[in-house]
Structure formats: structure tokens, C-alpha cells
XYZ file of C-alpha atoms in Angstrom:
659
model
C 0.616 14.336 -20.362
C -0.090 11.054 -21.794
C -3.831 9.646 -21.372
C -4.544 6.071 -21.170
C -7.510 6.485 -23.460
C -5.715 5.131 -26.969
C -4.216 1.624 -25.967
C -2.227 -0.700 -28.174
C -3.133 -3.937 -29.250
C -0.817 -5.440 -27.162
C -2.395 -4.257 -23.955
C -5.782 -5.663 -25.551
C -4.198 -9.139 -25.841
C -2.171 -8.676 -22.244
C -5.305 -8.315 -20.892
C -7.046 -11.897 -22.287
C -3.609 -13.571 -21.580
C -4.129 -12.352 -17.814
C -8.237 -13.654 -17.895
C -6.620 -17.156 -19.363
C -4.239 -17.476 -16.475
C -6.780 -16.941 -14.057
C -8.389 -20.168 -14.645
C -5.139 -21.984 -13.039
C -3.289 -21.206 -9.751
C 0.321 -21.743 -9.321
C 3.461 -20.392 -8.234
C 4.415 -16.526 -9.487
C 4.112 -16.023 -13.872
C 5.313 -12.926 -15.073
C 2.985 -11.499 -17.242
C 3.913 -7.995 -17.919
C 6.826 -5.283 -18.212
C 5.103 -2.230 -17.724
C 6.634 0.671 -19.842
C 7.525 3.759 -17.839
C 9.770 6.556 -19.632
C 12.788 5.328 -17.633
C 14.361 3.032 -14.708
C 12.244 3.022 -11.570
C 13.850 3.232 -8.081
C 10.704 3.899 -6.759
C 8.545 1.442 -4.942
C 5.136 1.331 -6.382
C 2.265 2.308 -4.985
C -1.187 0.581 -4.670
C -4.937 2.760 -4.273
C -7.794 3.114 -5.659
C -7.903 5.891 -7.659
C -11.182 5.743 -9.349
C -13.118 5.018 -6.063
C -14.692 2.057 -7.810
C -14.145 -0.080 -4.334
C -13.574 -2.870 -6.779
C -10.132 -2.536 -8.061
C -6.965 -0.825 -7.428
C -4.395 0.982 -9.516
C -0.698 1.410 -9.634
C 1.303 4.424 -9.137
C 5.033 4.788 -9.897
C 7.630 7.432 -10.310
C 10.686 7.244 -12.543
C 14.175 8.552 -12.760
C 13.175 11.450 -15.235
C 10.634 12.613 -12.465
C 7.258 11.557 -14.452
C 4.346 9.679 -12.211
C 2.797 6.698 -13.857
C -0.623 5.343 -13.159
C -1.884 1.982 -14.720
C -5.395 0.294 -14.621
C -5.895 -2.816 -12.881
C -5.910 -4.571 -16.369
C -2.285 -3.049 -16.617
C -3.384 0.034 -19.318
C -2.316 3.160 -18.918
C -4.782 5.833 -16.896
C -2.077 8.931 -17.086
C 1.261 10.036 -16.797
C 2.437 13.268 -15.038
C 5.731 15.515 -14.593
C 6.546 18.225 -11.975
C 7.338 19.773 -15.906
C 3.506 20.453 -16.343
C 2.963 22.472 -12.940
C 2.735 26.498 -14.503
C 5.842 27.877 -12.440
C 8.859 28.541 -14.730
C 11.007 26.928 -11.803
C 9.424 23.824 -12.449
C 9.966 23.671 -16.225
C 13.359 22.274 -16.142
C 13.670 20.064 -13.106
C 14.659 17.019 -14.668
C 15.155 14.999 -10.884
C 13.766 11.744 -10.342
C 11.118 9.809 -8.077
C 12.892 7.749 -5.763
C 10.672 8.251 -2.592
C 7.503 5.800 -3.195
C 4.444 8.128 -4.039
C 1.688 8.263 -1.096
C -2.015 8.521 -2.242
C -4.943 9.364 -0.617
C -7.814 11.840 -0.827
C -5.884 14.429 1.295
C -8.431 17.144 1.163
C -11.553 15.601 1.697
C -13.543 15.862 -1.439
C -14.186 12.803 -2.462
C -11.206 12.366 -5.165
C -7.818 11.317 -4.570
C -4.444 13.063 -4.751
C -0.886 11.695 -5.416
C 1.507 13.243 -3.359
C 4.853 12.914 -4.755
C 8.846 13.824 -3.453
C 11.648 14.206 -5.752
C 15.155 14.076 -5.270
C 18.532 12.471 -6.342
C 20.226 10.484 -2.949
C 23.817 10.103 -5.355
C 23.444 13.578 -7.150
C 23.474 17.598 -5.773
C 22.766 18.798 -8.957
C 18.943 17.243 -9.504
C 16.676 19.734 -7.301
C 14.540 18.474 -4.278
C 10.775 18.981 -4.895
C 7.465 17.826 -3.391
C 4.273 18.553 -5.197
C 0.808 17.311 -5.169
C -1.258 15.808 -8.042
C -5.282 16.628 -7.956
C -7.401 13.854 -9.441
C -10.938 14.092 -10.535
C -13.973 11.097 -9.243
C -12.437 9.006 -11.604
C -8.696 8.979 -10.845
C -7.935 10.637 -14.264
C -7.301 14.368 -15.494
C -3.963 15.166 -13.195
C -3.588 18.798 -12.104
C -0.772 20.538 -10.278
C -1.675 21.048 -6.509
C 0.920 23.011 -4.407
C 4.931 22.001 -4.476
C 7.649 22.904 -2.387
C 10.973 23.515 -2.211
C 13.386 22.538 -0.173
C 16.100 24.503 0.977
C 19.721 24.646 -0.129
C 22.088 23.733 2.689
C 24.066 20.273 2.339
C 27.497 20.796 2.154
C 26.925 24.207 1.697
C 24.893 26.445 -0.887
C 25.411 25.765 -4.608
C 22.014 27.110 -5.862
C 20.252 23.541 -6.045
C 17.449 22.396 -3.406
C 18.237 20.023 -1.594
C 16.793 16.457 -2.383
C 13.689 14.573 -0.748
C 14.560 10.867 -0.717
C 12.132 9.784 1.789
C 8.619 9.112 1.119
C 6.099 11.429 2.465
C 3.432 10.323 4.874
C 0.201 11.569 5.413
C -2.755 11.773 8.637
C -5.033 13.947 10.091
C -2.732 15.151 12.475
C -5.216 18.101 13.628
C -8.634 16.306 13.090
C -10.009 18.441 11.173
C -10.973 16.256 8.673
C -8.142 16.590 5.928
C -4.592 14.671 6.141
C -1.411 16.729 6.624
C 2.020 15.654 5.062
C 5.132 15.048 6.870
C 7.863 14.348 5.003
C 11.985 14.544 5.678
C 14.501 16.532 3.403
C 18.058 16.459 2.731
C 18.071 20.239 4.150
C 17.657 18.455 7.471
C 14.181 19.699 8.086
C 11.137 17.388 9.005
C 8.316 19.491 7.010
C 4.310 19.337 8.031
C 2.203 20.690 5.417
C -1.619 20.655 4.972
C -3.377 20.164 1.489
C -2.650 23.658 0.415
C 1.194 23.599 1.453
C 0.688 25.502 4.273
C 3.412 24.938 7.188
C 1.274 23.872 9.942
C 4.178 24.129 12.827
C 5.538 27.138 14.588
C 8.386 25.884 16.707
C 11.463 28.080 18.750
C 13.716 25.184 19.254
C 16.971 26.448 17.279
C 18.695 30.182 16.675
C 18.989 29.260 13.329
C 15.594 30.284 11.878
C 12.687 32.524 12.139
C 9.922 31.926 11.839
C 10.691 28.011 12.254
C 8.014 26.087 10.415
C 9.639 22.640 10.504
C 11.414 20.529 12.784
C 14.887 21.419 12.200
C 16.990 17.777 12.566
C 20.745 18.666 11.923
C 21.216 16.079 9.501
C 20.134 14.720 5.868
C 16.586 12.904 6.524
C 16.911 9.789 4.824
C 13.636 7.842 6.419
C 9.706 7.874 6.220
C 8.114 8.854 9.442
C 6.026 6.475 11.169
C 2.495 8.029 12.316
C 0.387 6.754 14.779
C -1.478 7.326 18.126
C 0.378 5.857 20.734
C -1.120 7.220 23.889
C -4.750 7.066 23.036
C -5.053 11.010 23.097
C -6.988 11.518 19.598
C -3.740 13.256 18.175
C -1.191 11.508 15.863
C 2.486 10.948 17.399
C 5.346 10.894 14.626
C 8.393 8.949 14.908
C 11.723 9.470 12.978
C 15.152 9.232 13.025
C 17.622 11.635 12.815
C 20.625 9.730 10.792
C 23.640 11.525 12.743
C 23.161 14.508 15.414
C 26.610 15.425 14.415
C 27.482 19.439 14.618
C 25.116 21.042 17.235
C 26.115 24.331 16.375
C 22.920 27.249 16.253
C 21.165 25.127 18.697
C 20.014 26.370 22.106
C 21.128 25.136 25.806
C 23.694 22.525 23.789
C 27.189 22.977 25.240
C 28.863 20.093 23.039
C 29.513 21.173 18.969
C 29.848 17.937 17.589
C 28.987 14.361 18.264
C 28.302 11.862 16.140
C 25.556 9.236 16.189
C 21.687 9.237 15.194
C 18.562 9.972 17.569
C 15.201 8.137 17.255
C 12.926 11.193 18.146
C 8.948 11.480 18.601
C 6.943 14.406 18.234
C 3.454 15.764 19.202
C 1.164 16.554 16.210
C 1.992 20.140 17.060
C 5.831 19.412 16.261
C 7.220 19.739 19.912
C 9.327 16.988 21.233
C 7.639 14.318 22.968
C 10.374 11.739 23.810
C 13.184 10.083 22.538
C 15.640 13.172 22.142
C 16.511 15.859 24.600
C 18.620 17.647 22.351
C 16.300 20.941 22.699
C 15.230 20.815 26.373
C 15.698 23.079 28.810
C 17.452 21.230 31.493
C 20.068 19.280 29.045
C 23.769 20.765 29.720
C 25.439 18.022 28.077
C 24.944 14.892 26.082
C 23.900 11.958 27.716
C 25.770 8.416 26.973
C 23.759 5.183 28.226
C 25.893 2.213 27.919
C 23.929 -0.407 28.135
C 23.738 -2.676 24.965
C 20.152 -3.055 24.930
C 19.115 0.510 25.134
C 19.219 2.916 22.674
C 20.075 6.210 23.869
C 17.770 9.157 23.791
C 20.017 11.352 22.204
C 23.074 9.572 20.149
C 23.818 6.013 19.607
C 27.433 5.578 18.136
C 25.489 4.267 15.014
C 23.417 5.667 11.895
C 19.769 5.504 11.700
C 18.741 5.569 8.345
C 15.722 2.127 8.873
C 12.266 4.015 8.607
C 10.202 2.801 12.147
C 7.280 0.892 11.988
C 4.766 0.786 14.348
C 2.678 -2.546 15.528
C 1.369 -4.438 18.559
C 4.140 -7.189 17.200
C 3.765 -8.800 20.837
C 0.153 -9.380 21.133
C -0.058 -7.560 24.751
C -2.680 -5.339 23.170
C 0.192 -2.593 23.308
C 2.041 -1.008 20.501
C 5.413 -1.344 19.955
C 8.075 0.487 17.358
C 10.359 -1.641 15.147
C 13.627 -0.080 13.893
C 17.047 -1.095 12.649
C 20.520 0.431 13.406
C 23.346 1.207 10.850
C 26.859 2.266 10.574
C 29.128 1.863 13.737
C 30.998 5.177 14.168
C 33.740 3.962 16.588
C 35.605 5.363 19.572
C 34.947 6.821 21.629
C 31.820 4.643 22.041
C 32.295 1.509 22.124
C 28.717 -0.215 22.438
C 27.543 -2.886 20.253
C 24.121 -1.179 19.342
C 25.057 -0.821 15.781
C 23.661 -3.378 13.859
C 20.611 -4.147 15.656
C 16.901 -4.362 15.420
C 15.441 -2.550 18.269
C 11.852 -3.281 19.350
C 10.583 -0.413 22.020
C 7.475 -0.441 24.203
C 6.069 3.308 22.877
C 2.656 2.558 24.179
C 3.342 1.671 27.991
C 2.232 3.166 31.591
C 5.704 4.961 32.219
C 4.874 8.783 33.452
C 6.847 11.227 31.644
C 7.827 13.911 34.303
C 11.173 15.768 34.712
C 11.782 13.575 37.614
C 12.129 10.350 35.487
C 14.894 12.406 32.861
C 17.568 12.173 31.681
C 17.472 8.197 31.522
C 15.819 6.586 28.773
C 11.871 6.997 28.752
C 10.590 4.059 26.154
C 12.475 1.160 26.817
C 13.166 -1.390 24.398
C 10.927 -5.044 24.312
C 13.920 -6.695 22.971
C 17.353 -5.838 20.338
C 18.764 -8.704 18.302
C 22.598 -8.273 16.815
C 22.628 -8.981 12.705
C 25.921 -8.207 12.547
C 25.671 -6.364 9.562
C 23.977 -2.731 8.591
C 20.288 -2.547 8.656
C 18.824 0.522 6.157
C 15.521 -1.393 5.627
C 12.415 -0.439 6.740
C 10.892 -3.490 8.941
C 8.055 -5.291 7.695
C 5.488 -7.127 10.328
C 3.016 -10.141 9.741
C 1.696 -13.517 11.487
C 3.824 -15.831 9.682
C 2.861 -18.730 12.331
C -0.259 -18.189 13.007
C -0.027 -17.853 16.645
C -1.065 -14.506 18.512
C 2.058 -12.573 18.011
C 3.608 -11.035 14.738
C 7.005 -11.603 13.314
C 9.179 -8.843 12.159
C 11.074 -9.143 8.844
C 14.188 -7.411 7.848
C 16.826 -8.094 5.755
C 21.080 -6.678 6.523
C 22.803 -4.696 3.514
C 25.831 -5.787 2.246
C 27.950 -6.637 -0.919
C 28.409 -10.075 0.772
C 26.486 -12.729 2.683
C 23.101 -10.526 2.972
C 20.417 -12.688 4.653
C 16.736 -12.133 5.115
C 15.745 -12.428 9.166
C 12.406 -13.473 10.494
C 12.102 -12.467 14.537
C 9.256 -13.566 16.913
C 7.846 -10.195 18.229
C 7.130 -11.508 21.614
C 10.358 -13.009 22.796
C 13.119 -11.187 19.701
C 14.149 -14.824 18.761
C 14.618 -16.482 15.857
C 11.772 -17.929 13.762
C 12.785 -21.651 12.838
C 13.765 -21.830 9.730
C 15.728 -18.490 9.203
C 18.295 -16.444 8.598
C 18.098 -17.145 5.136
C 20.968 -15.957 2.213
C 19.948 -13.381 -0.490
C 21.772 -12.397 -3.577
C 24.681 -10.089 -2.685
C 23.603 -6.013 -3.072
C 26.343 -4.208 -4.760
C 24.216 -1.059 -5.332
C 24.175 -0.626 -1.758
C 19.745 0.222 -1.926
C 17.883 -0.178 1.069
C 15.519 -2.999 -0.535
C 12.238 -3.838 1.187
C 9.919 -6.677 1.210
C 6.183 -7.714 1.021
C 4.528 -10.093 2.800
C 1.404 -11.798 1.695
C -0.174 -15.359 0.580
C 0.597 -15.655 -2.991
C -0.191 -19.213 -3.648
C -3.507 -19.720 -2.552
C -2.349 -21.824 0.476
C -3.732 -19.538 3.656
C -0.187 -18.837 4.729
C 1.947 -15.368 4.305
C 4.831 -15.520 1.895
C 8.046 -13.126 1.985
C 8.665 -11.603 -1.401
C 12.204 -9.957 -1.076
C 14.203 -8.565 -3.813
C 17.770 -8.518 -3.841
C 19.505 -6.587 -6.840
C 19.145 -9.020 -9.406
C 16.704 -11.989 -8.121
C 13.752 -12.301 -6.468
C 13.504 -14.425 -3.289
C 10.019 -16.011 -2.377
C 10.399 -17.556 1.140
C 7.770 -20.118 2.930
C 6.867 -19.204 6.853
C 9.132 -22.233 7.206
C 11.597 -20.727 5.681
C 12.038 -23.017 2.964
C 12.266 -20.982 -0.888
C 9.273 -21.357 -2.616
C 9.902 -19.384 -5.754
C 12.992 -17.670 -7.267
C 13.141 -15.155 -10.460
C 16.600 -13.430 -11.799
C 19.469 -13.363 -13.644
C 20.806 -16.372 -11.899
C 18.414 -19.239 -12.459
C 19.246 -22.925 -13.972
C 19.047 -23.168 -17.746
C 16.008 -25.258 -17.321
C 14.092 -21.927 -15.947
C 15.173 -19.481 -18.406
C 11.886 -19.384 -20.061
C 10.162 -19.321 -17.120
C 11.938 -17.607 -14.233
C 14.597 -15.245 -16.247
C 14.509 -11.645 -15.434
C 17.954 -9.155 -16.732
C 16.702 -6.814 -14.500
C 18.054 -4.804 -11.497
C 15.218 -4.904 -8.859
C 15.419 -1.882 -6.935
C 12.885 -1.446 -4.286
C 9.925 -3.011 -2.491
C 7.244 -4.704 -3.895
C 3.795 -4.526 -3.964
C 1.388 -7.173 -3.634
C -2.763 -7.201 -4.199
C -5.555 -8.604 -6.083
C -5.893 -5.458 -7.489
C -8.657 -6.588 -10.502
C -10.447 -8.619 -7.790
C -10.817 -11.827 -9.786
C -9.548 -13.740 -6.834
C -5.977 -13.998 -7.987
C -3.072 -12.119 -6.873
C -1.290 -9.935 -8.455
C 2.818 -8.791 -7.695
C 4.545 -5.611 -9.203
C 8.365 -4.942 -8.876
C 9.971 -1.558 -10.033
C 13.424 -2.457 -11.958
C 15.876 -0.691 -14.554
C 13.849 -1.935 -16.834
C 10.067 -1.027 -16.314
C 7.425 -2.494 -13.907
C 7.454 -5.813 -13.776
C 4.035 -7.445 -12.990
C 3.662 -11.051 -11.696
C 0.590 -13.109 -11.467
C 0.132 -15.695 -8.352
C -2.359 -17.785 -7.091
C -5.424 -17.522 -5.033
C -5.777 -14.436 -2.765
C -5.222 -15.052 0.724
C -4.186 -12.734 3.129
C -2.054 -9.769 2.531
C -0.565 -8.650 5.580
C 2.038 -6.122 4.577
C 1.256 -5.394 0.852
C 3.428 -2.671 -0.089
C 6.223 -0.740 0.805
C 5.223 1.368 4.271
C 2.564 -1.092 4.807
C -0.420 1.084 3.452
C -0.521 3.982 0.235
C -0.471 6.841 3.077
C 3.138 5.297 4.047
C 2.414 5.339 7.779
C 4.463 2.540 8.603
C 1.596 2.102 10.952
C -0.349 -1.580 11.504
C -3.285 -0.695 13.859
C -4.731 -3.473 16.089
C -8.091 -2.511 15.085
C -7.957 -1.026 11.364
C -10.759 -1.262 8.936
C -11.422 -0.047 5.800
C -14.723 0.755 4.309
C -14.622 -0.331 0.975
C -18.292 0.085 -0.526
C -22.008 -0.240 0.087
C -24.485 -1.035 -2.239
C -28.193 -1.034 -2.517
C -31.119 0.434 -4.815
C -31.089 4.164 -5.311
C -34.701 4.632 -4.414
C -37.298 2.922 -2.619
C -40.736 3.332 -1.223
C -41.615 4.547 1.992
C -41.772 1.289 4.392
C -40.841 -0.857 1.896
C -37.719 -3.717 2.761
C -34.743 -3.456 0.374
C -31.238 -5.150 0.723
C -28.148 -3.811 1.512
C -24.107 -4.942 0.786
C -21.831 -3.336 2.934
C -17.725 -4.332 2.301
C -14.998 -3.668 4.769
C -11.460 -4.629 4.600
C -9.394 -5.544 7.677
C -6.722 -3.325 7.643
C -5.371 -4.242 11.377
C -3.194 -6.955 13.197
C -6.492 -8.500 14.750
C -8.078 -11.335 13.004
C -12.035 -10.421 12.856
C -14.216 -13.176 14.392
C -17.754 -13.568 15.183
C -18.905 -12.396 17.973
C -16.161 -10.389 19.609
C -16.403 -8.653 15.949
C -19.471 -6.945 14.226
C -20.902 -4.007 12.014
C -22.899 -1.120 13.787
C -24.897 1.415 12.527
C -23.673 4.956 13.198
C -25.755 7.036 11.481
C -29.402 6.885 9.398
C -31.431 5.282 12.342
C -33.150 2.019 10.209
C -33.193 -1.634 11.872
C -31.156 -3.413 12.105
C -28.812 -1.404 14.084
C -26.089 -3.681 14.178
C -25.116 -6.439 12.129
C -22.996 -9.682 12.910
C -20.301 -11.217 10.440
C -21.217 -14.625 8.418
C -20.774 -17.792 10.970
C -17.950 -19.263 11.091
C -16.105 -16.147 9.036
C -12.502 -15.448 9.391
C -11.092 -11.817 8.327
C -7.576 -11.792 8.374
C -5.147 -8.665 7.983
C -5.682 -7.502 4.002
C -8.912 -9.612 3.617
C -12.463 -8.218 2.752
C -16.106 -9.308 4.170
C -19.175 -8.616 2.381
C -22.581 -9.071 4.807
C -25.914 -8.680 3.299
C -28.799 -8.001 5.256
C -32.057 -6.139 4.796
C -33.368 -2.732 6.154
C -36.650 -1.179 6.559
C -37.077 2.238 4.517
C -38.353 5.048 6.394
C -42.364 6.018 6.344
C -41.633 9.427 5.625
C -40.254 10.610 1.662
C -36.983 12.003 1.660
C -33.204 11.559 0.921
C -31.410 9.550 3.779
C -27.842 8.662 4.434
C -27.095 5.668 6.379
C -23.476 4.518 7.817
C -21.492 1.599 9.494
C -18.449 0.896 11.272
C -16.784 -2.175 12.479
C -17.009 -2.808 16.346
C -15.000 -5.138 18.941
C -15.898 -6.007 22.154
C -13.858 -4.263 25.193
C -12.738 -1.924 22.321
C -15.655 -0.039 20.585
C -16.019 1.113 16.990
C -12.444 1.389 14.599
C -11.809 2.146 11.697
C -13.329 4.352 8.970
C -17.215 4.982 8.326
C -18.878 3.444 5.391
C -21.629 5.465 4.165
C -24.906 5.037 1.593
C -26.947 7.435 0.293
C -30.927 6.556 -1.238
C -34.172 8.341 -1.895
C -37.256 7.203 -0.140
C -40.393 7.709 -2.238
C -44.113 7.491 -2.304
C -44.579 5.858 -5.290
C -43.359 2.105 -5.833
C -39.866 2.159 -6.799
C -37.810 -0.189 -9.204
C -35.932 -2.428 -7.156
C -33.293 -3.338 -9.659
C -32.260 0.240 -10.017
C -28.762 0.576 -8.387
C -26.550 2.690 -7.040
C -23.162 2.166 -5.301
C -21.412 4.395 -2.556
C -17.669 4.357 -1.757
C -15.883 5.452 1.300
């Protein structure tokens, strides 16, 4: 383990340079290449590791399986490897971290954990692992948690645990206050584990396993699941894609032994089938093929599915949709054209799921668009044209003529100005994008890496900027980058100085760019958030911080500042949105947003108001949530504790609480 306590003079000078750059806005400026032990194929994750409520830290894994954490001032916090785990079987693991880490407080102890997957998509001699790193209250002192060793199944046992290439996703599936980890592996299994590593499912779908503490998909899992409650039953639903159903030998009640094609599957929180694939259901006597080009068959389209699905209200109808891409076409005997498409499904609709509706398609597409090439990228969504619906941003992956597409969520039509060209991708990586206002003009921009180039397109399709190997000579000093951008970028105002930073993984380290004044950040990192859920709620809020006096005299008035960040697609505007007291019983019980304040996706609001202390001494805890007319309370609760004393208290003694 390497500590960040001793930093070189280089980092000090770098921090001073960054501070100087803050005085002027403009296009992206390259400011640093953060050192890592090896090249990076892993999308960086942004999260508040130290819980200060003001800044974000960046976490990324390298090809040696070492996880690196950097502060907002770009100094090293720590680095940690699976080889630091005490068990002998981990001491020689040299597998890369190609999946973006997930970060959250999974055990609800007020301290963050980093959940990391290891494995190489191209090499079978590097074993797969899933492991958890526990941090202290300051985001430091990484300690080993549990680790998972996948099975050894791919192309026959070879003594090496199969890789985990997809990022883990985190959510509270059983409503116990802690988070479960859902992750797929090349061993054909989708695992659901609690924070201790205990399997949470007990299924009986396959004859191959007893006990069956995972969902066995029948093929290698490349994509990260999307996690969201689509039917408002207070339990999270799990959406994942099975790339290629293939050989179904070993399953109950399935008569066919071989058939190519993938499946979109939805599971309940307990791992049972919700809808999508009927491969395990009791009435299934044959495979069902639906020949409509606009319907993705519930069982197996003649395509391969590796695009991680996302969930959002893309058409602004107040209900959630699922968006995903389709890939490789397998050909005869299935001659439909459902490959190379981007699909948008109505997953939150009023269609009852009964035996009478089967075996037809249970959830129908809102729209689908033929993009002409394979789609492996996980989509991103944002409101690019400032109308009610969202736009879907996706790219094709091929060695010639790759393009970025922007599709309107309400109609499935192309946004004017798109598609636009990208750099040919010869490495076959499903590169993703970020969507954020990086120049301070109040409009979202698309940041799309494309092998050796970084393209920045405006919402009108105009190329705003380009960095990379292929730039004109007059831009060599400012825009030349001799590196391969290998995954999705991450964007945020990490140091809370009003200007955005952009992080890109490359084979030469972690590139950092400086942008203009911070505006809306609609899709700031891979899978939208540090939990990697791929879910943009309609109404979502993050409790950032509460600030006030640590002690007040009985019946004294004191000032509180509460801060929430908009984590949903709906823009917060008064009087439809406000803050409500959830505990403590003090007045006022409701607090309006500032007049005229407009809080868009990714933006933060700070609200100050005066509270009246109780008349009795003691320790009190206050709480607040966001509220929307017609919806009620939503998002995370923000809490604040203070002491009420008899004697007059010093009002300048400050204390901060963070959620």
C-alpha cells in the first residue's frame, strides 16, 4: 500500500497551476497526467470518499490490479492491490481491473467502500476476483473486506477462476439499510451478495447446481446490470443482458439444446424471473421467435447483447424506459434485422403480467433505430435541447466510419446535427461517453473518446474541441495527446471551485483536463453514478451536507444551511419543489427553494433558514428531504445533530454533518 501523505513538489506546483487556471474560463486545457502503476482500461469513478460534502475524489484501477485514489487537488490518497489481502491465494493474483469500481457506503457505517472486479477480457490465465476495500471516515487507510472467487467454467476447467469484466452495481435490494452487490462474471453467473459477501439468492432454475445461489445465464456476462424499482413496489428490479443463450443443456423443461442469440432478462430483488426470458418457466415447451423487427424477442433475438442497459424516463411521460443496444448478427435461420439497433422499451407500463399474456412479448419497445453497426456501448441520456424529453447518446464500434448518434427519447428520431464522425477504433473497446456543460454556456456537451482522440460535440452537432494524436500542427502544444483513451470519461467540479475537471483513463495514466465554469452535469461518469446502477430517476436527490452550530441555547434562534444535489432528470423549480422537515419537530417544517432558482440534473442548491431551538436541553437530530407536488418526498434524507444547552452557547462554533 502506498500512502498519499508524502507528496512531491510536482504535485504542489500542479495544485498552484490549477488554482491559477481557475481565474479564466474557456475550452478544455490539459493540466495533468496522474501516475499509476500500469496502463488504465478502467473508467474512473468519482465519489466523496472522505465525506466532507465539498469535494470529490477519483478512483481508478490499473492493469496490475492496483486501485488508485486521488484527491480533488490531484494528490495521491492511497493505492491498494488484491495482493494485499491476507489470504495466500490472492498473493500472486496479477489480474487487471478493467471494470469501473463501484463506490458507496455498503454496510451503512458512515464510511465508504470500494468494490472492485478483476479479470482480463482477452486472457484466460489471469484469474477473476471481486473484492471489497473498506475505508475509514476520512477515506483513508484501505483495509480488506470480503472477496469472491468466480467459478472455472469458460471453455472447460483450466484451473483459473473466470474473469469479471463487468462493473459491479450497488443497491439496497431487501430494504435493510445496507447495499447488495450485483455483478456478472464470465463463469455465466449473476451474483447477488451482501456487504459481508453472503449470497442473497436461493434459486432452483438449473439442474447443474445445488445450492443455486446465483442466476445462471448460460453464457459469459459482459454487461453491468441496471438497477431500479420499475413497478413502485419498494423493491429494486434487476435488468441484465445475456449475450448468447447458446447451449441450453442442463436446464429444466427446455427441449432445445442449441440456439444462438441473446436475451434481455429482468429479475426481482430475490433473483426470480420478472419478465424478459421464459427459458426457465414451467409452460415453456419450445423457443419462441418473434419476427417483428421492432420487437426484441423475450427469449433470443438472433443477435449478441453486450450493451449495458440504462433506465430513465427518456420520453418525459412520467414512466421509466429501458435503453440498450444490440450487436453481432448471427444470420440464418433467423433473418430479422434486430441487430445493430438501439432499443427503447416501456418497462414501467400498466400491462398486467398474467399467464394469459404469455408467451407473447411482455414489454414492448417505445421505439428502435437501426444504426447500421454493432452497438456495445452503454447508452447515456441527457436533456440536450432543453425540451421536456431526454436524448439518448450512443456510438457504434467498428474499424471504419464510427459515429456518435443522438436520438430523441420521445420519438426515436435523430437530433438535428447528428450523427457525427469519430476516430476509427482498432482496439475493439466499447468506449462510452460523458455528458456535461464543460464550457460554462449552460448547455450540455458530449465528451466522446475514440481510441486516440477525444471529441467534444455541442448539442447542435458542432465539434467544439478535439484532443488527440491526429491534430493540426498549430495545436500540437495544446491539443496533442499521445495516448489511447480506453473507456468512459468522468466529469465534475471535483474541487468545488466553480470549474469542471475531466478525467480520462489511458494507457499512459489518468489524464486530467480543466474546463470552464461548472454547469449541469447530466451523465458525469460511467453508468451515471458511483454505484454503477445505470439509473437516472425522474425525481432524485443526493443529500450533500448540513451546516450549523454545534450547540445552541434553549429557545435560541440559529441558522442552518442545507445542501442537496439534483440526481434526477426533472428540473427543480419553485413552487413545485421544496424542502420538508422529516425529524426533529422544529419550525419551520417546510423550506422553499430560492425564488427563481432552477436546479438541473447534477446541479446543487444551498438553502439557508432560521430554526428555533427547543426549550429543553439535550441532543437533537434534525432531518430534511426534497418534496415534489404530486409525488411527495423523494431521494436521500439529510440529517444534522446539535446540542441544546441551558447556558448561552457560542454561535461561532461550527459543526458539519454529512450524509
